[in-house]
């Protein structure tokens, strides 16, 4: 049986980060359940769906998985400092799986941290150090690690700004991309191109805008061309999801890409919209950006 230890955990961490493109690409549950090390299968998440993954014979928890739509709100008191609720059984008693995580707190042993924004999508956020165990509140507090350094709980303003940047890159951006790709089934919403590697999760309102939250209704899955075209106001999308193209762009006669990618769009509506009504683009936000498109039209 594979033995626990710093070296083993470092190898697992490296494998997870390599497989997920540094945490930017989601991992499938099958990959995590069928992970092998030294020829031995070692599931990295709990096969019964528990949030805590403990390995028989190991004293400390291997990984924890945070689910977005769980029973417990996902609290972040400071960037990179997260609460993690105790696993509780159906009858309300505390699940024994928490014991090894308590031991991790006492001994200062990091765990892998996965975030699951939607079904079968696991984001590898990195390593966390479980730093507190609040028995009365039935929750742990974990801090994201960057190498050996704690990200959460920074004392100075500068450190907090840095922590916020790290958390954006490691958690918020991959999470936004994952929820948008899931909602649009990895297809460009303007042209339908079904190829995730050529797609971006675009914001309808940019992240500096007061309405620019990283929520699915502020997102669109767009191929690289349509993302640039939308951001640069070559293409507009109105509140009724109709497509518009800047008049001068319609007059360019310079080959088939112009024609197929842009000039055929007026009169059409979005090719792909999410099945779930709540996931669809927010008409208010579309309207704000559409007004900017109209204002940008050269006169
Ligand atoms: Zn496209």
Coordinates of C-alpha atoms and ligand atoms in Angstrom, one line a residue:
X1 CA 0.0 0.0 0.0
X2 CA 1.2 3.5 -0.8
X3 CA 2.5 5.3 2.3
X4 CA 1.5 8.8 3.3
X5 CA 4.2 11.4 3.5
X6 CA 5.3 14.7 2.2
X7 CA 7.0 13.2 -0.9
X8 CA 3.9 11.2 -1.8
X9 CA 1.7 14.2 -1.4
X10 CA 4.1 16.4 -3.5
X11 CA 3.9 13.9 -6.3
X12 CA 0.1 13.7 -6.2
X13 CA -0.1 17.5 -6.2
X14 CA 2.3 17.7 -9.2
X15 CA 0.2 15.1 -11.1
X16 CA -3.1 16.9 -10.4
X17 CA -1.7 20.3 -11.4
X18 CA -0.2 18.8 -14.6
X19 CA -3.5 17.1 -15.5
X20 CA -5.5 20.3 -14.9
X21 CA -3.2 22.7 -16.8
X22 CA -2.1 24.4 -13.5
X23 CA -5.6 24.3 -12.2
X24 CA -7.2 26.1 -15.1
X25 CA -8.9 23.1 -16.7
X26 CA -11.5 21.0 -15.0
X27 CA -10.9 17.4 -14.0
X28 CA -13.5 14.7 -14.5
X29 CA -14.6 12.6 -11.6
X30 CA -13.5 9.4 -13.4
X31 CA -10.0 10.8 -13.7
X32 CA -9.9 11.5 -10.0
X33 CA -11.4 8.1 -9.0
X34 CA -9.0 6.2 -11.3
X35 CA -5.8 8.1 -10.4
X36 CA -2.9 5.7 -9.9
X37 CA 0.5 6.1 -8.3
X38 CA 3.3 3.5 -8.5
X39 CA 0.8 1.2 -10.2
X40 CA -1.7 1.5 -7.4
X41 CA -5.1 3.0 -7.7
X42 CA -5.6 5.8 -5.3
X43 CA -8.9 7.7 -5.7
X44 CA -8.3 11.4 -5.0
X45 CA -11.9 12.1 -4.1
X46 CA -14.4 10.1 -2.0
X47 CA -16.2 7.5 -4.1
X48 CA -19.4 7.9 -1.9
X49 CA -19.6 11.6 -2.6
X50 CA -18.3 12.8 0.8
X51 CA -16.5 16.1 0.8
X52 CA -13.6 14.6 2.8
X53 CA -11.4 12.0 1.2
X54 CA -9.5 9.8 3.7
X55 CA -7.3 6.9 2.7
X56 CA -7.3 3.7 4.8
X57 CA -4.1 3.6 6.9
X58 CA -3.3 7.3 6.5
X59 CA -3.6 9.5 9.6
X60 CA -4.5 12.7 7.7
X61 CA -7.1 13.7 5.1
X62 CA -5.9 13.5 1.5
X63 CA -8.3 16.0 -0.1
X64 CA -11.4 18.0 0.5
X65 CA -14.0 19.0 -2.1
X66 CA -16.2 22.0 -1.8
X67 CA -19.5 21.9 -3.6
X68 CA -21.1 25.1 -4.8
X69 CA -24.7 24.2 -4.3
X70 CA -24.4 22.4 -1.0
X71 CA -26.3 22.7 2.2
X72 CA -23.8 25.2 3.6
X73 CA -22.9 28.6 2.3
X74 CA -19.4 29.0 1.0
X75 CA -18.0 31.6 3.3
X76 CA -14.8 33.5 2.5
X77 CA -14.0 35.9 5.4
X78 CA -10.8 36.9 3.6
X79 CA -9.3 36.0 0.3
X80 CA -8.1 32.4 0.5
X81 CA -9.5 31.8 4.0
X82 CA -12.5 29.4 3.7
X83 CA -14.8 27.7 6.1
X84 CA -15.4 24.0 5.6
X85 CA -18.4 22.4 7.3
X86 CA -18.1 19.1 9.2
X87 CA -19.6 16.2 7.3
X88 CA -22.8 15.3 9.0
X89 CA -24.8 12.1 8.5
X90 CA -28.4 12.0 7.6
X91 CA -29.4 11.5 11.3
X92 CA -27.5 14.6 12.3
X93 CA -24.6 12.9 13.9
X94 CA -21.1 13.9 12.9
X95 CA -19.5 11.7 10.3
X96 CA -16.3 10.0 11.5
X97 CA -14.5 11.2 8.3
X98 CA -14.0 14.6 10.1
X99 CA -11.6 13.0 12.6
X100 CA -8.7 12.8 10.2
X101 CA -9.2 16.4 9.1
X102 CA -9.1 17.4 12.8
X103 CA -5.8 15.5 13.0
X104 CA -4.6 17.5 10.0
X105 CA -5.3 20.7 11.9
X106 CA -3.4 19.5 14.9
X107 CA -0.4 18.3 12.9
X108 CA -0.4 21.0 10.3
X109 CA -0.7 18.6 7.3
X110 CA -2.0 20.2 4.0
X111 CA -4.8 18.7 2.0
X112 CA -5.6 18.9 -1.7
X113 CA -8.6 21.2 -2.3
X114 CA -11.1 20.7 -5.1
X115 CA -14.0 23.0 -5.9
X116 CA -17.0 21.5 -7.7
X117 CA -19.1 24.3 -9.3
X118 CA -21.3 22.0 -11.3
X119 CA -21.9 18.3 -11.7
X120 CA -18.8 16.3 -12.7
X121 CA -16.6 19.4 -12.9
X122 CA -13.8 19.4 -10.4
X123 CA -11.4 22.3 -10.3
X124 CA -8.0 21.7 -8.7
X125 CA -7.6 24.9 -6.6
X126 CA -4.3 23.7 -5.0
X127 CA -3.3 22.8 -1.5
X128 CA -4.9 24.1 1.7
X129 CA -3.7 24.0 5.2
X130 CA -6.5 23.2 7.7
X131 CA -5.8 25.8 10.4
X132 CA -8.7 25.7 12.7
X133 CA -11.3 23.2 14.0
X134 CA -14.3 24.9 15.6
X135 CA -16.2 22.0 17.3
X136 CA -19.1 24.2 18.5
X137 CA -19.7 25.7 15.0
X138 CA -19.0 22.3 13.4
X139 CA -16.6 23.8 10.9
X140 CA -13.0 23.9 9.9
X141 CA -11.1 26.9 8.5
X142 CA -8.6 26.3 5.8
X143 CA -6.1 28.6 4.1
X144 CA -5.0 28.3 0.5
X145 CA -1.3 27.7 0.2
X146 CA 1.1 29.1 -2.4
X147 CA 4.1 26.9 -2.0
X148 CA 4.7 27.0 1.8
X149 CA 3.1 30.4 2.2
X150 CA -0.4 30.9 3.6
X151 CA -2.6 33.0 1.3
X152 CA -5.5 33.5 3.8
X153 CA -5.2 35.6 6.9
X154 CA -2.8 38.1 5.5
X155 CA -2.2 41.0 7.9
X156 CA -1.2 43.9 5.6
X157 CA -3.2 45.6 2.8
X158 CA -0.5 44.7 0.3
X159 CA -0.6 41.1 1.3
X160 CA -4.4 41.0 1.0
X161 CA -4.3 42.5 -2.4
X162 CA -1.9 39.9 -3.5
X163 CA -4.0 37.2 -1.9
X164 CA -7.0 38.4 -3.7
X165 CA -5.1 38.2 -7.1
X166 CA -4.0 34.7 -6.3
X167 CA -7.6 33.6 -5.4
X168 CA -9.0 35.2 -8.5
X169 CA -6.5 33.3 -10.7
X170 CA -6.8 30.0 -8.8
X171 CA -10.5 29.9 -8.0
X172 CA -12.7 32.6 -9.4
X173 CA -11.6 32.7 -13.0
X174 CA -11.6 28.9 -13.5
X175 CA -14.9 28.7 -11.7
X176 CA -16.5 31.3 -14.0
X177 CA -15.2 29.5 -17.1
X178 CA -16.5 26.2 -15.8
X179 CA -20.0 27.4 -15.1
X180 CA -20.2 29.2 -18.4
X181 CA -18.9 26.2 -20.4
X182 CA -21.3 23.9 -18.6
X183 CA -24.3 26.2 -19.3
X184 CA -23.4 26.6 -23.0
X185 CA -22.3 23.0 -23.4
X186 CA -19.0 24.2 -24.6
X187 CA -20.3 25.9 -27.8
X188 CA -19.9 29.5 -29.0
X189 CA -23.2 31.2 -28.4
X190 CA -22.9 33.3 -31.6
X191 CA -21.8 30.7 -34.1
X192 CA -22.2 27.4 -32.3
X193 CA -18.6 26.3 -32.7
X194 CA -18.4 23.3 -30.3
X195 CA -14.7 23.2 -29.4
X196 CA -13.9 24.1 -25.8
X197 CA -10.2 24.9 -26.5
X198 CA -11.2 27.7 -28.9
X199 CA -13.7 29.2 -26.5
X200 CA -13.6 31.8 -23.9
X201 CA -16.0 32.6 -21.0
X202 CA -16.7 36.2 -22.0
X203 CA -18.2 38.8 -19.7
X204 CA -21.2 40.8 -20.8
X205 CA -20.3 43.5 -18.4
X206 CA -16.5 43.6 -17.7
X207 CA -15.3 42.7 -14.2
X208 CA -14.5 46.4 -13.4
X209 CA -18.2 47.3 -14.1
X210 CA -20.7 47.4 -11.1
X211 CA -22.7 44.7 -12.9
X212 CA -19.6 42.7 -13.8
X213 CA -20.0 39.9 -11.3
X214 CA -18.6 36.5 -12.3
X215 CA -22.1 34.9 -12.5
X216 CA -23.4 32.7 -15.3
X217 CA -26.0 35.3 -16.4
X218 CA -23.2 37.8 -17.0
X219 CA -21.4 35.3 -19.2
X220 CA -21.4 34.1 -22.8
X221 CA -19.3 31.2 -24.2
X222 CA -17.7 32.8 -27.3
X223 CA -15.0 31.6 -29.7
X224 CA -12.0 33.8 -29.9
X225 CA -13.2 35.7 -33.0
X226 CA -16.6 36.4 -31.6
X227 CA -15.2 37.3 -28.2
X228 CA -12.9 40.0 -29.7
X229 CA -15.7 41.1 -32.0
X230 CA -18.1 41.5 -29.1
X231 CA -15.6 43.2 -26.8
X232 CA -14.6 45.6 -29.6
X233 CA -18.2 46.4 -30.6
X234 CA -18.1 44.9 -34.1
X235 CA -21.0 42.7 -32.9
X236 CA -23.9 43.7 -30.7
X237 CA -26.4 41.5 -28.9
X238 CA -29.7 43.1 -27.9
X239 CA -32.0 42.3 -25.0
X240 CA -34.0 39.8 -27.3
X241 CA -30.7 38.0 -28.1
X242 CA -30.7 39.4 -31.7
X243 CA -27.3 39.9 -33.4
X244 CA -26.2 43.1 -34.9
X245 CA -23.1 44.0 -36.8
X246 CA -21.5 47.4 -37.3
X247 CA -22.6 48.8 -40.7
X248 CA -19.1 49.5 -42.0
X249 CA -18.0 45.9 -41.2
X250 CA -20.9 44.7 -43.4
X251 CA -19.4 46.5 -46.3
X252 CA -15.9 45.0 -46.2
X253 CA -15.4 42.5 -49.0
X254 CA -12.3 40.7 -48.0
X255 CA -12.8 37.0 -48.1
X256 CA -14.9 34.2 -46.5
X257 CA -13.9 34.7 -42.9
X258 CA -15.5 38.1 -42.8
X259 CA -18.5 36.8 -44.5
X260 CA -19.1 33.7 -42.4
X261 CA -18.0 35.0 -39.0
X262 CA -19.6 38.5 -39.2
X263 CA -21.6 39.6 -42.2
X264 CA -24.2 36.8 -42.1
X265 CA -25.1 37.5 -38.5
X266 CA -27.6 40.4 -38.7
X267 CA -31.2 39.1 -38.4
X268 CA -30.1 36.0 -36.5
X269 CA -30.4 35.3 -32.8
X270 CA -27.9 33.7 -30.5
X271 CA -27.1 30.2 -31.9
X272 CA -26.7 28.7 -28.4
X273 CA -28.4 29.6 -25.2
X274 CA -28.4 27.7 -21.9
X275 CA -31.2 25.3 -21.3
X276 CA -31.9 26.5 -17.8
X277 CA -33.7 29.8 -17.9
X278 CA -31.8 31.2 -14.9
X279 CA -28.5 30.6 -16.7
X280 CA -29.4 32.6 -19.8
X281 CA -27.8 36.0 -20.5
X282 CA -29.3 38.8 -18.3
X283 CA -31.3 41.2 -20.6
X284 CA -30.4 44.2 -18.4
X285 CA -26.7 43.6 -18.7
X286 CA -27.1 42.8 -22.5
X287 CA -28.9 46.1 -22.9
X288 CA -26.1 48.1 -21.2
X289 CA -23.5 46.6 -23.5
X290 CA -25.8 46.9 -26.6
X291 CA -26.1 50.6 -25.9
X292 CA -22.3 50.9 -25.9
X293 CA -22.3 49.0 -29.2
X294 CA -24.8 51.5 -30.7
X295 CA -22.8 54.5 -29.4
X296 CA -19.6 53.0 -31.0
X297 CA -21.1 52.9 -34.5
X298 CA -19.2 55.3 -36.6
X299 CA -21.5 58.0 -38.1
Ligands
LIG1 ZN1 -18.1 32.0 -32.6

